[in-house]
Structures are given as structure tokens and as C-alpha cells.
Amino acid sequence: MMTPKALALATSIAAMCAAAPLHAAQAQADPAARAAEVEAQMTDEERTQLTLGYMAMSFGGIEPPEGAIPGAGIVPGVPRLGVPALRETDASHGVTWVGGARGDGATALPAGIAQGATFNPELIERGGALIGSEARLKGFNVLLAGGINLMREARNGRTFEYMGEDPWHSGLMGAAAVKGIQSQNVISTLKHFAINPQETGRHFMNVEIDEPSLRESDLLAFEIAIERAQPGALMCAYNRINGPLSCGSEFLLTDVLRDDWGYKGFVMSDWGAVEALDFALAGLDQQSGAQLDEGMFFGEPLLEAAQGDPAYAERLGEMARNVLYAIYDVGIGEDVPERTDAENEEGDAVALATAKEAIVLLKNESGALPLAGDARKIAVIGGFADAGVPTGGGSSRVMPDEGPKAQVPILRGEASDYAFFLDRMYQGVAPLDAIRERAGEAQVVFRDGRYPSEAAMAAEGADVAIVFATQYQTEGYDVPDLSLPGNQDALIAAVAEANPNTIVVLETGGPVVMPWLDAVPAVLEAWYSGEQGGEAIASVLFGETNPSGHLPVSFPASTEQLPRPDLPGIDEIEPSFLGRGEPGQTLDADYGIEGSDIGYRGYAKSGDAPLFPFGHGLSYTEFEMDRLRLRGAGPALSARFRLRNTGETAGADVAQLYLVSAGGETKQRLVGFAKRQLAPGKSARVELEIEPRLLAEWEDDRWVVEGGEYAFALGHDAGTLMEPVSVKIDRFTIAADGETVGQ
Ligand code: BGC
């Protein structure tokens, strides 16, 4: 979706890109040495300059430093030493819109959870390269992307921004996104380090969890992504973990990140997450969006401290070197990128490909889908399907140039100032238009769904009724339960009663419950599908695209199945976007209940059946897997098997391999997955290396894999497993660095 001007520019830029590198930025061969050399020439004022980030727009009466572009933030550079300013924009779905303040939009990719549902790291890397290139075209050299918090709380208002619930899957997918972004010489973050499981009360919630649980889940996702993609930066989170705030946690930022993992880039705070100067000593390198905090701690106060206290002086040098390391390692260049309003000309194609691969066919009975070609009347109902597809709210919101197609105020007092952030918005191609384009002679009618009776009347005489149902999520607020809000459950039930051939298209940020499930033959989960989502949905409905998305999170049957059926704090906190709570207020939440057994791992232990399991996703064809062979008896373990398309249509499947028991104890962990596109009757041989830490327990500061029988099973999803194959493994340990193997 580009203006003609942007299209012309993008086309010429794309042509240039094909012929030559986009810019002269270059990664240094030895970034640490270069960082040390440049840092040594700096004054303390210059070092401090690199540790303090500002909002990029006028805020609280303070104008941003010179050179800011409307976006998330800016850190002034040191031109005399060829150190560029850091111009930062959000986020994982593209270069954000900031209410149109820049005057242009950008390619809006599907949301993080949709990206996770593709189970296709190559595609996500392509998306990363696309949004990285657009960041550069728009004048930014830092993209605040790579959201990989695991879904511990299904009602988290930012579930849509993250990849899923499994550490291996989120780690690989996050790594792919970062690699793509940084291939464009743009620094990417991984965020939010760590856990950040809830939005309501996020500034004062305290996650209580033991170290092994943390290491084997949320931290493992970050560890895997960092090792594979070397992100230039990490963003610490708003929440506390076992007491300290994440951005002031020595355990997270120094013990784990530096001492154990040897991370070399820099840690920036989330916006408004810094409470004191001594966060610097805990390991924080950069205060971001500092106007949002109580003080500009990493400016004057840090400078003064460094000049009087050797501990601060040493840290200041290190903090500056960490920032410089990222600049040289990612090779962002000496100058800030020139600002244009161009987009990458591949934007629509990548957004479409991602949206298509993200759609999950949850249910399909009696051949309800794909739609028959001979329908005479199709009733399309609800979900603003006549306008566009939903986007999540908050800092990650991306809009194409033309802006929102529909906007619904969410009417919370303070929200009016942040309407561009918080309002419900719909964007891109309208599903109704894309359906009409494919419907041939059929009459396509639309009802907005406000009145179930009216919708039921429209559905009654139709060959098929397609109901679009949405759940809105936004940063800052959790959803209180897993229902479809408003009257949508009643709407679906009424339409299904009027017309048994009712297809539900869910556009949600995460799991919802489906009281009407038995009454409808087919359900698609399309998530927040980005600017081309309408096209992708129609193409799946009409069978041009064979769905291949799989659930990256479990869909519980009810909130009773969640580890904490009552959302922690729901009865204590007044939902509020900017709410910092009272001084000293905390909200303790016990995340030791599930420990490291998030989502499907928890269901495997309890024996409960979710509504739809992690990994679930149907196709218009059938797949079979066989001949699972395991090789190895220690850390170098691998698996081989065949995946076959046994149906009549070309399609892609995600083969999944799970550990299902260790030493006779039930323990489920995803240890590998592979997506393969296959013609009917064709098969592919799949080989997976099994990451040994996925088999391990964290004990006494290292990973321990006890000797014994380990059983693995191929699965179409976490709940539909084949006959397990066992292998005997000899005991081994892996040091906290993730590499050194011992006894
Ligand atoms: C979000 C971050 C974002 C930052 C800058 C915060 O509200 O939590 O994810 O990168 O704002 O916009």
C-alpha cells in the first residue's frame, strides 16, 4: 500500500539495492578493539552522551535533541569521532507509525504471534531484512524489535507482539528476525529481558520465580536467540523479578548476561523503566526515553558519579564500549542514515507471504473449506471486515501510508491523548473486498454484526456465512478474560443457528475460548495479519493458499486451565496506560506455579486437554511422518525422519519432534521442528540436530542431563504424538556459557 510517490522512490531504491549495497556502513573485523580505541579518545561527557537516550518527540515540555525523527528515541552521537547518533524506532512488525507524525507509513507485517505461527525462520528473516531496510530508508539505525517474551499469561495484553510459548521456537524465530534486521546494518534489540508477562500493573509487578525455572524457559529463549543472532542491543523489561526491577537487576544484566553468556552488545532500558543511578552498577548501559523517568540519571548524575567514584568511572567506560561494540559489530556506519519516505518495494509481497503462512486452520469438517466455487450467496459478518484487519495497540503499531481504515476510541479517560496508540484500529486490505474479488457471480452481502438478529437474517438464505470475530489487545492493558468481547459469542451462535455452514475467522492477539465451537464446521485463526491480511484470509478461504500456520501457543479450554485462573492483580489495579502505581506499590505474582512448564509442557504434566494444543494446524491436504531414527548418546544427538504429503493438494506441514519422557518421567519439550512444502505424494527427509540444553535441568549453576532413557515422539502438534522412540543417553553437563561440556 504505497502512495505513487513512495512507490516510484521505492522502485528506484530497490533497483539501486539490487545493484549495490544500500549504504557504505560496514561491520568492523574486530569490533571490540575498535570500540576500545574510540572509547579511549572520549571525554567523560562524550561517554555519558552514549548512555542517555531521549524521547524522539517533544515530551513533557522537553524538545528532543537535534536530528531526531518522530519515532521512539534518540541518543546523540559523537561526530568528532565518527560515532553516529542512534535513531531508534519500534518494532517487530515494521517501522511504527507514531500517529502519522512522520508523514509516512511503512510496510505493516503481521504481528509477532502471527510470525510465530509461520514456524518458518527463513520467512521471518526475510521479514526482518525488509523492516530493517525500511528503518534505514526512513533514517533509523536502531530497530526496537525482537519481542520474544514467552506467553506465561494468556491474558497478557501484548501476547500479539511475541512469538509464542516455547523457548526453542521463540529463540529460533527471534534470532531469525534479528539476523534479517541486522543484515541491513541496523541494530536490533531482543526484548523485553525478562519475562514481562502482564501489562496491567507492569511498572510494579514482581515476578516470583526460582532460578532453574527461569533458566529453562524465558532465559533460554533469549540465550538461544543471542547466540544465533548476536543482537546489538537488549531491552530490559518493566517488571521486577524476585525483587529488583529488571533494568536494575544485577542477576539478569551482569551475572547471567555478561558473566555466563558473554554478551557483548549493550542493554538499553525500556522507556520509563529506570528508577535510580545505581542501575548502571547493576549492568544497565543506557537509559532510554529518559524524560519518562523521575530523573535523567544517566546524564549529569552519572557524569558526576564517574568523576568522583572509581566504580562508576569504570562502569562508564564499559557502558560506552558496549554501545560502541554494537555500532561496529552491526556496522551501522559513521553517519545517521539519510531520511526518505520510501518503502522497500518487496513490502507487500513479504507481508502477504507472511500472513498466508501465519493463518491457522483450527477446525475443518464436512469439507466446509475451501469454499465451493458454486456459491450463489455469501454473507460476510462483523469484525470491520469491510474496512481492514485489526492491529494491536501501543508502541508496536505500524500503518501503511494511508493510515487506519477504521478507528474506534477505547474511551478510557487518559487514553484520549494517546488515541493513536490505544484506539482500536483496522488497516490494509479489507477482507470483504478480497472476498468479493474471488466470489465470481455470487452475491456477497455484509452486516456489521452489531445485531445478531440482523446478521442471522442475512446468513439464513446464504450458501455460506463467514463471521469475522476480533479480540483487541494493546500494550498497557491486559484482557480480563479469554472471551471474545462484546456480543461476538452470541453473534456467532445466532449466525450458526441460522446457517449451519458458518465459518469463523478469528482475528485475535492470542488465545480465546470458543463456546460455539461445536456449532460451526470451520474456524480459521488469522491473528493481526498486517496490511495484506485481507488478501491472505480470502486466499485461504477460497483455497488458493493451502493453510500451513500452526499455533505457537496453546489455546486453553477455559481460564480455569490457566496456572493462575484469576489474573494476578485484577481486583487491585485500576487499568491505566501510564499508571506507575503508588510509591512502593508492588504486585507479586507467583510464576513458580508452572515453573518452566509453560503452556503445552504444563498440559503434558497435568493431563488436561486444552481446546487446541500448541503446534496444532490443519491443511487442505494430509501429511504423515515415519521412520524416526535417533543418533547419538550424549550432547551430539540428532534425529531423522520422513514427512510425506499423502493427500491430493500441494501444501506445507510443520513436523514437530518432542521429548516426551526422561528417565521414565513424563516431560514434554519441543526439541525440533521443520516446515516443508510438498507436492501431493511427495516426501522429504528431515534431519534435526537436538539442542542438548532442551533435555537438561538447571542445577548448581550448570545444565545437567542425567543418564537414562529419553523418549522422543514426532507430533502433528503437542497433543497428537506418534509412537515414541527411546535412546539411552549418558550423563553430561554443560557449563553456564552454553558450550563447555563436562561430566
Ligand atoms: C515498550 C517498548 C518500546 C518502547 C519505545 C515501551 O512502551 O514497552 O517495547 O520499544 O516503549 O517505544
CSV table of N, CA and C in Angstrom, one decimal, residues 13 16 34 71 75 80 198 310 351 372 413 419 471 552-553 559 646:
chain,number,residue,atom,x,y,z
A,13,ILE,N,14.9,2.9,-5.5
A,13,ILE,CA,15.8,2.4,-4.4
A,13,ILE,C,16.0,0.9,-4.5
A,16,MET,N,18.5,0.2,-7.1
A,16,MET,CA,19.8,0.5,-6.6
A,16,MET,C,20.3,-0.6,-5.7
A,34,ARG,N,38.0,-1.9,18.1
A,34,ARG,CA,37.7,-0.6,17.6
A,34,ARG,C,36.9,0.2,18.7
A,71,GLY,N,9.7,9.0,16.2
A,71,GLY,CA,9.9,7.6,16.4
A,71,GLY,C,10.0,7.3,17.9
A,75,VAL,N,19.7,8.9,20.7
A,75,VAL,CA,20.9,9.0,21.6
A,75,VAL,C,21.9,9.8,20.7
A,80,ARG,N,32.8,14.1,16.3
A,80,ARG,CA,34.2,14.3,16.1
A,80,ARG,C,35.0,12.9,16.0
A,198,GLN,N,2.8,-9.5,32.1
A,198,GLN,CA,1.5,-8.9,32.2
A,198,GLN,C,1.6,-7.4,31.9
A,310,PRO,N,35.5,5.6,41.6
A,310,PRO,CA,36.1,4.7,40.6
A,310,PRO,C,35.2,3.6,40.0
A,351,ALA,N,4.8,-9.1,3.2
A,351,ALA,CA,3.7,-9.0,4.2
A,351,ALA,C,2.6,-10.1,3.8
A,372,ALA,N,-16.8,-23.7,-1.7
A,372,ALA,CA,-17.1,-24.3,-3.0
A,372,ALA,C,-17.3,-23.1,-4.0
A,413,GLY,N,-10.4,7.5,30.1
A,413,GLY,CA,-10.1,8.9,30.4
A,413,GLY,C,-8.8,9.4,29.8
A,419,ALA,N,-4.7,8.4,21.7
A,419,ALA,CA,-5.6,7.7,20.8
A,419,ALA,C,-4.8,7.0,19.7
A,471,GLN,N,-10.6,-9.9,18.8
A,471,GLN,CA,-10.2,-9.6,20.2
A,471,GLN,C,-9.1,-8.5,20.1
A,552,PRO,N,1.4,-21.2,17.8
A,552,PRO,CA,2.7,-21.1,18.6
A,552,PRO,C,2.4,-21.0,20.1
A,553,VAL,N,1.1,-21.0,20.5
A,553,VAL,CA,0.7,-21.0,21.9
A,553,VAL,C,-0.5,-22.0,22.0
A,559,THR,N,-10.4,-20.3,31.3
A,559,THR,CA,-9.4,-19.7,32.2
A,559,THR,C,-9.1,-20.6,33.4
A,646,THR,N,0.4,-37.0,1.8
A,646,THR,CA,-0.4,-38.2,1.4
A,646,THR,C,-1.7,-37.8,0.8
